[in-house]
Amino acid sequence: MGKSSATSKDAQALFHSLRSAYAATPTNLKIIDLYVMFAVATALIQVVYVAIVGSFPFNSFLSGVLSCVGTAVLAVCLRIQVNKENKEFKDLPPERAFADFVLCNLVLHLVIMNFLG
Amino acid sequence: MEDSSLRYAFGNVLCFFILLLIGLLAFSIRLFSVIKYESVIHEFDPYFNYRVTQFLTKNGIYDFWNWFDDRTWYPLGRVIGGTVYPGLTLTAGTLWWILNSLNIPLSVETVCVFTAPIFSAFAAWATYYLTKEVKGTGAGLAAAALLAMVPSYISRSVAGSYDNEAVAIFALIFTFYLYVKTLNTGSLFYATLNAIAYFYMVCSWGGYTFIINLIPMHALLCIVTGRYSSQLYIAYCPLVVLGTLLAALVPVVGFNAVLTSEHFASFLVFIIIHVVALAYYIKGILSPKMFKVAVTLVVSVGLVVCCAVVAVLVALVASSPTKGWSGRSLSLLDPTYASKYIPIIASVSEHQPPTWPSYFMDINVLAFLVPAGIVACFLPLSDASSFVILYIVTSVYFSGVMVRLMLVLAPAACIMSGIALSEAFTVFTRSIKFQFPGISQSHQIDAGDTSSEPSGDVIQNVVKTDKIDEPVKEWPSRRNKKKEKENVEKTSKPSIKSKIEKRLMVLPLETSIISLCLLVLLGAFYVIHCVWAAAEAYSAPSIVLTSHTPGGLHVFDDFREAYAWLSHNTDVDDKVASWWDYGYQTTAMANRTVIVDNNTWNNTHIATVGTAMSSPEKAAWEIFNSLDVKYVLVVFGGLVGYPSDDINKFLWMVRIGGGVFPHIKEPDYLRDGQYRIDSEATPTMLNCLMYKLSYYRFVETDGGKGFDRVRRTEIGKKYFKLTHFEEVFTTHHWMVRIYKLKSPRNRIRSKTKKSKSKSSSSTNLKRSGTRKKNPWH
């Protein structure tokens, strides 16, 4: 009984500290995080849809889910490269990171369009 | 300062010319067969690729993509667009198209013959870049030179060997190079290029599963050994997502890219790397106390969820009989699998395990240098060198399972040996330089020495002396490189330390000179062996054979003679039956429909042909007649001593046929467990179609004795007549013999047993002369 209240107090403390630490991140990174959340949510919605309706044009399902996951991954890569706290990337200009991101997205979406059927 | 930049420029130019020469070497060492024989396509599989390329160049890409081939696997046909790896044919087709649009009128055959040497030059350059990422320019040049000549790679990429591996090995090395480059630089641009190179690899060869399992293994290794970094994330995750999509684009792979077990490793590590990335991120933003709390909470909750998910996955995978793996992959993981369950895979000679001498034959001196290279990779250990170590370990295992996969071992062995050679040369030349008394300021030589190589060495020295614990991977911008060089020259302390370190690693002068000479001698032996192997062992086109008689060079061109006869003397729609080895050549050169060919995708069809070859004449005639076969082709080497003929392959026909039709039993053809064709052979053997078709009228060649030069005995049954087949053509040296099925007789004499068949049990096979028996019922 005491243990569970201790763990719930710990959980609350943890939650608060996470929240405060996250609030300290710069706004541009938060925007990227929002984009990642959106992409993952879209992927989840698609998976639930397929679970309900069935996966007949499987290539469409695959390309839809993988496009969401792909943009999420690429956005995370962009976030890594743009984040000022990462020591390995402090010499990389953010414009170059964004250009790489756009190029990779172009290739990804070209493939998606081809595979969508 | 100017001196060092001049040296740098000179080094670059020298490097460029060396690479050009290496490319030329790789191209020209593969031209022996063109010089000794002619510009002809070799072996069996390349003929199929050649035919497909011809179709592509004639009809364009849309027809190629939708091509349904009805000239093979009669009556089933084959969907070429969906079952062939298009990379090779598309590459050669593009080359031909570019050359023709530039008004260089090369024929398709010439382009096909020379595709492999061109791409081996590219592969050597790709090896240079890969090894440069791991160790440095010197190692890169050594590895490229070794790969240009290694016999294992030459064997599958001579001029004329127009097979998937010719292009696929280049794609493999290039994909690995881009992966290591992304790992070293953390650039998303190289990650995109990596995915595109992986797509090219998937298009080219079924061995792409090696890449999609090796890279996750390496990522896992990095995570487990505590070397997780954000560069690993950038190198791995876009590759998985984009790579899976691109792999699913290729029709051969299709949905297998997400459904088969060969790809599950990449998804599993994808999930693991995300969990690890999240853990590191939370660790970064929380205080240590809070992080401990988070860990305990997550572990307790997450473990339960994890177990549930894993249980579901395991149940899904275990429900399929092969656990989701394809037959070929299973035979790689369990070397005894194929011989137990799939005799077709076991019968291919390339799928046998290699012998020890074949290692020395195929990679020669590199077998000794590889362990030295592995040790050199550990000092210091970086992500790139751990990747190369993993590559060589896995490729050594797989090469031990199948001879064909020695080809995948070759680049890894060359990289390791290049690293070893380069490190050895560095130590010896450094020793010689330091021993000479005339050189005054050694730390200037340090700076000058190390600045002639790219920044990797300089950063290494600085790192070694200053920061010992964490090698920080700097973004290698140009400003950084110059700053490091200036740091080395300004502050004398690190350079003195490095000088001291280097002093400790110096060997005596005479030892190093002798060792240098010995190393050069080793290289000379390697070169001699490679040139010999390329000229003698691996340049045979196997469609034309030669032998050196006292009267000069004797050429055996029987195969092409037989195919030319077929194409000129039979109708276009006639079907030819032979063992599957000759299917591709028959369709490509004789332009006739065949029953089975080298693709071996339908075991029952091949077993039908095998059963027909193993049955007595009448039963064989029935089977062939039901398949609409008009001509039967056998290869016979008894007159000239050609050992790869059908009688030597006959036991495989029995085994494969017996695997599907149980009335063919292998012990029936063996006397006391021994395979013989002389007078001691079993009656089943002496009556089977293969024996009869091979040895019909054979006694006429040597005046009644019938001595088979390959089996080295006289044959058992010497004088016999064929009742259901008639001989229509035998080539000059009796190597290919073509028979025609006799049409059924118009009138049947009174041989029917109607009264007896009513009383006999229904399990007896009812034979009436007028009805064709369908072997599938």
Short mmCIF file of N, CA, C and O in Angstrom, two decimals, chain B residues 140-219:
data_model
loop_
_atom_site.label_atom_id
_atom_site.label_comp_id
_atom_site.label_asym_id
_atom_site.label_seq_id
_atom_site.Cartn_x
_atom_site.Cartn_y
_atom_site.Cartn_z
N GLY B 140 43.02 2.17 -48.62
CA GLY B 140 42.06 2.13 -49.72
C GLY B 140 42.70 1.69 -51.02
O GLY B 140 42.17 0.85 -51.74
N LEU B 141 43.86 2.27 -51.33
CA LEU B 141 44.52 1.90 -52.59
C LEU B 141 44.92 0.44 -52.58
O LEU B 141 44.75 -0.27 -53.57
N ALA B 142 45.45 -0.03 -51.43
CA ALA B 142 45.87 -1.43 -51.35
C ALA B 142 44.67 -2.35 -51.55
O ALA B 142 44.73 -3.33 -52.30
N ALA B 143 43.56 -2.02 -50.87
CA ALA B 143 42.38 -2.88 -50.98
C ALA B 143 41.84 -2.88 -52.40
O ALA B 143 41.43 -3.93 -52.91
N ALA B 144 41.85 -1.71 -53.06
CA ALA B 144 41.34 -1.65 -54.42
C ALA B 144 42.19 -2.48 -55.36
O ALA B 144 41.68 -3.21 -56.21
N ALA B 145 43.53 -2.39 -55.18
CA ALA B 145 44.41 -3.17 -56.04
C ALA B 145 44.18 -4.66 -55.83
O ALA B 145 44.18 -5.45 -56.77
N LEU B 146 43.96 -5.07 -54.55
CA LEU B 146 43.74 -6.48 -54.28
C LEU B 146 42.43 -6.95 -54.89
O LEU B 146 42.35 -8.04 -55.45
N LEU B 147 41.39 -6.11 -54.77
CA LEU B 147 40.10 -6.55 -55.29
C LEU B 147 40.11 -6.65 -56.80
O LEU B 147 39.44 -7.48 -57.39
N ALA B 148 40.90 -5.79 -57.47
CA ALA B 148 40.92 -5.83 -58.93
C ALA B 148 41.35 -7.19 -59.42
O ALA B 148 40.98 -7.61 -60.51
N MET B 149 42.13 -7.92 -58.59
CA MET B 149 42.74 -9.16 -59.08
C MET B 149 42.27 -10.41 -58.38
O MET B 149 42.65 -11.48 -58.80
N VAL B 150 41.48 -10.31 -57.32
CA VAL B 150 41.21 -11.49 -56.51
C VAL B 150 40.48 -12.55 -57.33
O VAL B 150 39.49 -12.26 -58.00
N PRO B 151 40.98 -13.80 -57.35
CA PRO B 151 40.44 -14.81 -58.27
C PRO B 151 38.98 -15.14 -58.03
O PRO B 151 38.25 -15.44 -58.97
N SER B 152 38.55 -15.06 -56.77
CA SER B 152 37.17 -15.41 -56.50
C SER B 152 36.21 -14.48 -57.24
O SER B 152 35.20 -14.92 -57.79
N TYR B 153 36.54 -13.20 -57.29
CA TYR B 153 35.68 -12.26 -57.99
C TYR B 153 35.85 -12.40 -59.50
O TYR B 153 34.89 -12.30 -60.26
N ILE B 154 37.07 -12.70 -59.95
CA ILE B 154 37.29 -12.88 -61.37
C ILE B 154 36.44 -14.02 -61.89
O ILE B 154 35.89 -13.97 -62.98
N SER B 155 36.31 -15.10 -61.06
CA SER B 155 35.62 -16.28 -61.56
C SER B 155 34.19 -15.98 -61.96
O SER B 155 33.64 -16.63 -62.83
N ARG B 156 33.56 -14.99 -61.32
CA ARG B 156 32.17 -14.70 -61.66
C ARG B 156 32.03 -13.45 -62.49
O ARG B 156 30.91 -13.00 -62.71
N SER B 157 33.13 -12.84 -62.92
CA SER B 157 32.97 -11.59 -63.65
C SER B 157 33.93 -11.49 -64.82
O SER B 157 34.33 -10.40 -65.19
N VAL B 158 34.32 -12.63 -65.39
CA VAL B 158 35.15 -12.53 -66.60
C VAL B 158 34.31 -11.96 -67.72
O VAL B 158 33.08 -11.93 -67.64
N ALA B 159 34.99 -11.52 -68.79
CA ALA B 159 34.26 -11.02 -69.95
C ALA B 159 33.48 -12.17 -70.55
O ALA B 159 34.05 -13.15 -71.01
N GLY B 160 32.17 -12.08 -70.53
CA GLY B 160 31.36 -13.17 -71.02
C GLY B 160 30.51 -13.78 -69.94
O GLY B 160 29.49 -14.41 -70.22
N SER B 161 30.91 -13.61 -68.69
CA SER B 161 30.09 -14.14 -67.60
C SER B 161 29.07 -13.07 -67.26
O SER B 161 29.28 -12.24 -66.38
N TYR B 162 27.95 -13.12 -67.97
CA TYR B 162 26.97 -12.04 -67.89
C TYR B 162 25.92 -12.46 -66.88
O TYR B 162 24.81 -12.83 -67.22
N ASP B 163 26.31 -12.46 -65.61
CA ASP B 163 25.42 -12.94 -64.58
C ASP B 163 25.19 -11.85 -63.54
O ASP B 163 25.89 -10.85 -63.53
N ASN B 164 24.23 -12.10 -62.65
CA ASN B 164 23.85 -11.07 -61.68
C ASN B 164 25.00 -10.57 -60.85
O ASN B 164 25.07 -9.39 -60.53
N GLU B 165 25.91 -11.49 -60.48
CA GLU B 165 26.97 -11.07 -59.57
C GLU B 165 27.90 -10.03 -60.19
O GLU B 165 28.56 -9.30 -59.47
N ALA B 166 27.94 -9.98 -61.50
CA ALA B 166 28.83 -9.01 -62.16
C ALA B 166 28.51 -7.60 -61.69
O ALA B 166 29.39 -6.81 -61.42
N VAL B 167 27.22 -7.31 -61.58
CA VAL B 167 26.80 -5.97 -61.18
C VAL B 167 26.57 -5.91 -59.67
O VAL B 167 26.79 -4.87 -59.04
N ALA B 168 26.16 -7.05 -59.10
CA ALA B 168 25.71 -7.03 -57.71
C ALA B 168 26.85 -6.78 -56.74
O ALA B 168 26.64 -6.14 -55.71
N ILE B 169 28.03 -7.27 -57.05
CA ILE B 169 29.13 -7.06 -56.10
C ILE B 169 29.48 -5.58 -56.04
O ILE B 169 29.75 -5.03 -54.96
N PHE B 170 29.45 -4.91 -57.19
CA PHE B 170 29.68 -3.46 -57.18
C PHE B 170 28.62 -2.77 -56.33
O PHE B 170 28.93 -1.90 -55.51
N ALA B 171 27.35 -3.18 -56.51
CA ALA B 171 26.27 -2.55 -55.75
C ALA B 171 26.45 -2.81 -54.25
O ALA B 171 26.21 -1.92 -53.42
N LEU B 172 26.89 -4.01 -53.91
CA LEU B 172 27.10 -4.37 -52.50
C LEU B 172 28.14 -3.47 -51.86
O LEU B 172 27.90 -2.85 -50.81
N ILE B 173 29.31 -3.37 -52.53
CA ILE B 173 30.38 -2.57 -51.95
C ILE B 173 29.98 -1.11 -51.88
O ILE B 173 30.26 -0.40 -50.90
N PHE B 174 29.29 -0.64 -52.92
CA PHE B 174 28.90 0.76 -52.95
C PHE B 174 27.91 1.08 -51.86
O PHE B 174 27.98 2.13 -51.21
N THR B 175 26.95 0.14 -51.61
CA THR B 175 26.00 0.35 -50.52
C THR B 175 26.71 0.40 -49.18
O THR B 175 26.43 1.25 -48.33
N PHE B 176 27.64 -0.51 -48.98
CA PHE B 176 28.39 -0.51 -47.73
C PHE B 176 29.19 0.78 -47.58
O PHE B 176 29.27 1.35 -46.48
N TYR B 177 29.77 1.25 -48.68
CA TYR B 177 30.54 2.50 -48.60
C TYR B 177 29.65 3.65 -48.16
O TYR B 177 30.02 4.43 -47.27
N LEU B 178 28.46 3.73 -48.77
CA LEU B 178 27.59 4.85 -48.41
C LEU B 178 27.10 4.72 -46.97
O LEU B 178 26.96 5.72 -46.26
N TYR B 179 26.88 3.49 -46.50
CA TYR B 179 26.47 3.32 -45.11
C TYR B 179 27.56 3.79 -44.17
O TYR B 179 27.31 4.53 -43.21
N VAL B 180 28.80 3.37 -44.44
CA VAL B 180 29.90 3.76 -43.56
C VAL B 180 30.12 5.27 -43.64
O VAL B 180 30.42 5.93 -42.63
N LYS B 181 29.94 5.85 -44.84
CA LYS B 181 30.11 7.30 -44.98
C LYS B 181 29.05 8.04 -44.17
O LYS B 181 29.36 9.03 -43.51
N THR B 182 27.80 7.53 -44.22
CA THR B 182 26.76 8.16 -43.41
C THR B 182 27.08 8.02 -41.94
O THR B 182 26.86 8.95 -41.14
N LEU B 183 27.60 6.86 -41.56
CA LEU B 183 27.94 6.63 -40.16
C LEU B 183 29.04 7.60 -39.72
O LEU B 183 29.01 8.11 -38.60
N ASN B 184 29.98 7.86 -40.61
CA ASN B 184 31.09 8.73 -40.22
C ASN B 184 30.70 10.20 -40.24
O ASN B 184 31.20 10.98 -39.43
N THR B 185 29.83 10.60 -41.17
CA THR B 185 29.55 12.01 -41.29
C THR B 185 28.21 12.42 -40.70
O THR B 185 28.01 13.56 -40.36
N GLY B 186 27.26 11.48 -40.60
CA GLY B 186 25.94 11.83 -40.07
C GLY B 186 25.14 12.70 -41.00
O GLY B 186 24.30 13.46 -40.56
N SER B 187 25.38 12.60 -42.30
CA SER B 187 24.67 13.46 -43.24
C SER B 187 23.48 12.72 -43.83
O SER B 187 23.61 11.59 -44.28
N LEU B 188 22.34 13.36 -43.85
CA LEU B 188 21.13 12.74 -44.38
C LEU B 188 21.23 12.55 -45.89
O LEU B 188 20.60 11.66 -46.47
N PHE B 189 22.04 13.37 -46.53
CA PHE B 189 22.23 13.26 -47.98
C PHE B 189 22.82 11.90 -48.33
O PHE B 189 22.34 11.20 -49.23
N TYR B 190 23.85 11.50 -47.58
CA TYR B 190 24.44 10.19 -47.85
C TYR B 190 23.50 9.07 -47.47
O TYR B 190 23.53 8.00 -48.06
N ALA B 191 22.62 9.32 -46.48
CA ALA B 191 21.64 8.30 -46.12
C ALA B 191 20.68 8.07 -47.29
O ALA B 191 20.32 6.92 -47.59
N THR B 192 20.29 9.15 -47.95
CA THR B 192 19.42 8.99 -49.13
C THR B 192 20.13 8.22 -50.22
O THR B 192 19.57 7.29 -50.81
N LEU B 193 21.39 8.59 -50.49
CA LEU B 193 22.15 7.88 -51.50
C LEU B 193 22.30 6.41 -51.14
O LEU B 193 22.27 5.53 -52.01
N ASN B 194 22.46 6.15 -49.83
CA ASN B 194 22.58 4.78 -49.36
C ASN B 194 21.34 3.98 -49.71
O ASN B 194 21.41 2.85 -50.20
N ALA B 195 20.18 4.59 -49.48
CA ALA B 195 18.94 3.88 -49.78
C ALA B 195 18.82 3.61 -51.28
O ALA B 195 18.38 2.53 -51.69
N ILE B 196 19.23 4.58 -52.09
CA ILE B 196 19.14 4.37 -53.54
C ILE B 196 20.11 3.28 -53.99
O ILE B 196 19.77 2.44 -54.84
N ALA B 197 21.31 3.27 -53.41
CA ALA B 197 22.26 2.21 -53.76
C ALA B 197 21.73 0.85 -53.32
O ALA B 197 21.89 -0.16 -54.01
N TYR B 198 21.07 0.81 -52.16
CA TYR B 198 20.46 -0.43 -51.70
C TYR B 198 19.37 -0.88 -52.66
O TYR B 198 19.23 -2.07 -52.96
N PHE B 199 18.62 0.06 -53.21
CA PHE B 199 17.60 -0.27 -54.21
C PHE B 199 18.24 -0.91 -55.43
O PHE B 199 17.76 -1.92 -55.97
N TYR B 200 19.38 -0.36 -55.86
CA TYR B 200 20.08 -0.95 -57.00
C TYR B 200 20.52 -2.36 -56.68
O TYR B 200 20.49 -3.26 -57.52
N MET B 201 20.95 -2.59 -55.46
CA MET B 201 21.36 -3.92 -55.06
C MET B 201 20.18 -4.88 -55.05
O MET B 201 20.31 -6.02 -55.50
N VAL B 202 19.04 -4.45 -54.55
CA VAL B 202 17.86 -5.32 -54.53
C VAL B 202 17.47 -5.68 -55.96
O VAL B 202 17.09 -6.81 -56.24
N CYS B 203 17.59 -4.71 -56.87
CA CYS B 203 17.25 -5.00 -58.27
C CYS B 203 18.17 -6.04 -58.85
O CYS B 203 17.81 -6.72 -59.81
N SER B 204 19.42 -6.15 -58.32
CA SER B 204 20.41 -6.93 -59.03
C SER B 204 20.52 -8.37 -58.58
O SER B 204 20.83 -9.22 -59.39
N TRP B 205 20.35 -8.66 -57.29
CA TRP B 205 20.74 -9.98 -56.83
C TRP B 205 19.91 -10.37 -55.63
O TRP B 205 19.56 -9.53 -54.80
N GLY B 206 19.65 -11.69 -55.51
CA GLY B 206 18.96 -12.16 -54.34
C GLY B 206 19.78 -12.06 -53.08
O GLY B 206 19.25 -12.21 -51.98
N GLY B 207 21.06 -11.84 -53.23
CA GLY B 207 21.91 -11.73 -52.05
C GLY B 207 21.75 -10.43 -51.29
O GLY B 207 22.49 -10.17 -50.35
N TYR B 208 20.77 -9.60 -51.68
CA TYR B 208 20.57 -8.34 -50.97
C TYR B 208 20.16 -8.60 -49.53
O TYR B 208 20.33 -7.71 -48.67
N THR B 209 19.62 -9.80 -49.24
CA THR B 209 19.24 -10.09 -47.87
C THR B 209 20.44 -10.08 -46.94
O THR B 209 20.29 -9.89 -45.73
N PHE B 210 21.62 -10.27 -47.52
CA PHE B 210 22.83 -10.17 -46.71
C PHE B 210 22.98 -8.75 -46.17
O PHE B 210 23.28 -8.55 -44.99
N ILE B 211 22.73 -7.76 -47.03
CA ILE B 211 22.87 -6.37 -46.58
C ILE B 211 21.85 -6.06 -45.52
O ILE B 211 22.14 -5.47 -44.47
N ILE B 212 20.58 -6.46 -45.78
CA ILE B 212 19.52 -6.03 -44.88
C ILE B 212 19.55 -6.82 -43.59
O ILE B 212 18.76 -6.57 -42.69
N ASN B 213 20.46 -7.80 -43.46
CA ASN B 213 20.66 -8.43 -42.17
C ASN B 213 21.96 -8.02 -41.53
O ASN B 213 22.07 -7.98 -40.31
N LEU B 214 22.96 -7.66 -42.36
CA LEU B 214 24.25 -7.28 -41.78
C LEU B 214 24.17 -5.91 -41.13
O LEU B 214 24.69 -5.69 -40.04
N ILE B 215 23.49 -4.97 -41.80
CA ILE B 215 23.43 -3.61 -41.26
C ILE B 215 22.67 -3.57 -39.93
O ILE B 215 23.13 -2.93 -38.98
N PRO B 216 21.52 -4.24 -39.79
CA PRO B 216 20.89 -4.27 -38.46
C PRO B 216 21.78 -4.95 -37.41
O PRO B 216 21.81 -4.50 -36.27
N MET B 217 22.50 -6.00 -37.83
CA MET B 217 23.39 -6.66 -36.89
C MET B 217 24.44 -5.67 -36.40
O MET B 217 24.78 -5.64 -35.21
N HIS B 218 24.95 -4.87 -37.31
CA HIS B 218 25.98 -3.92 -36.92
C HIS B 218 25.40 -2.85 -36.01
O HIS B 218 26.04 -2.45 -35.03
N ALA B 219 24.18 -2.37 -36.35
CA ALA B 219 23.55 -1.36 -35.50
C ALA B 219 23.36 -1.91 -34.09
O ALA B 219 23.62 -1.24 -33.08
#
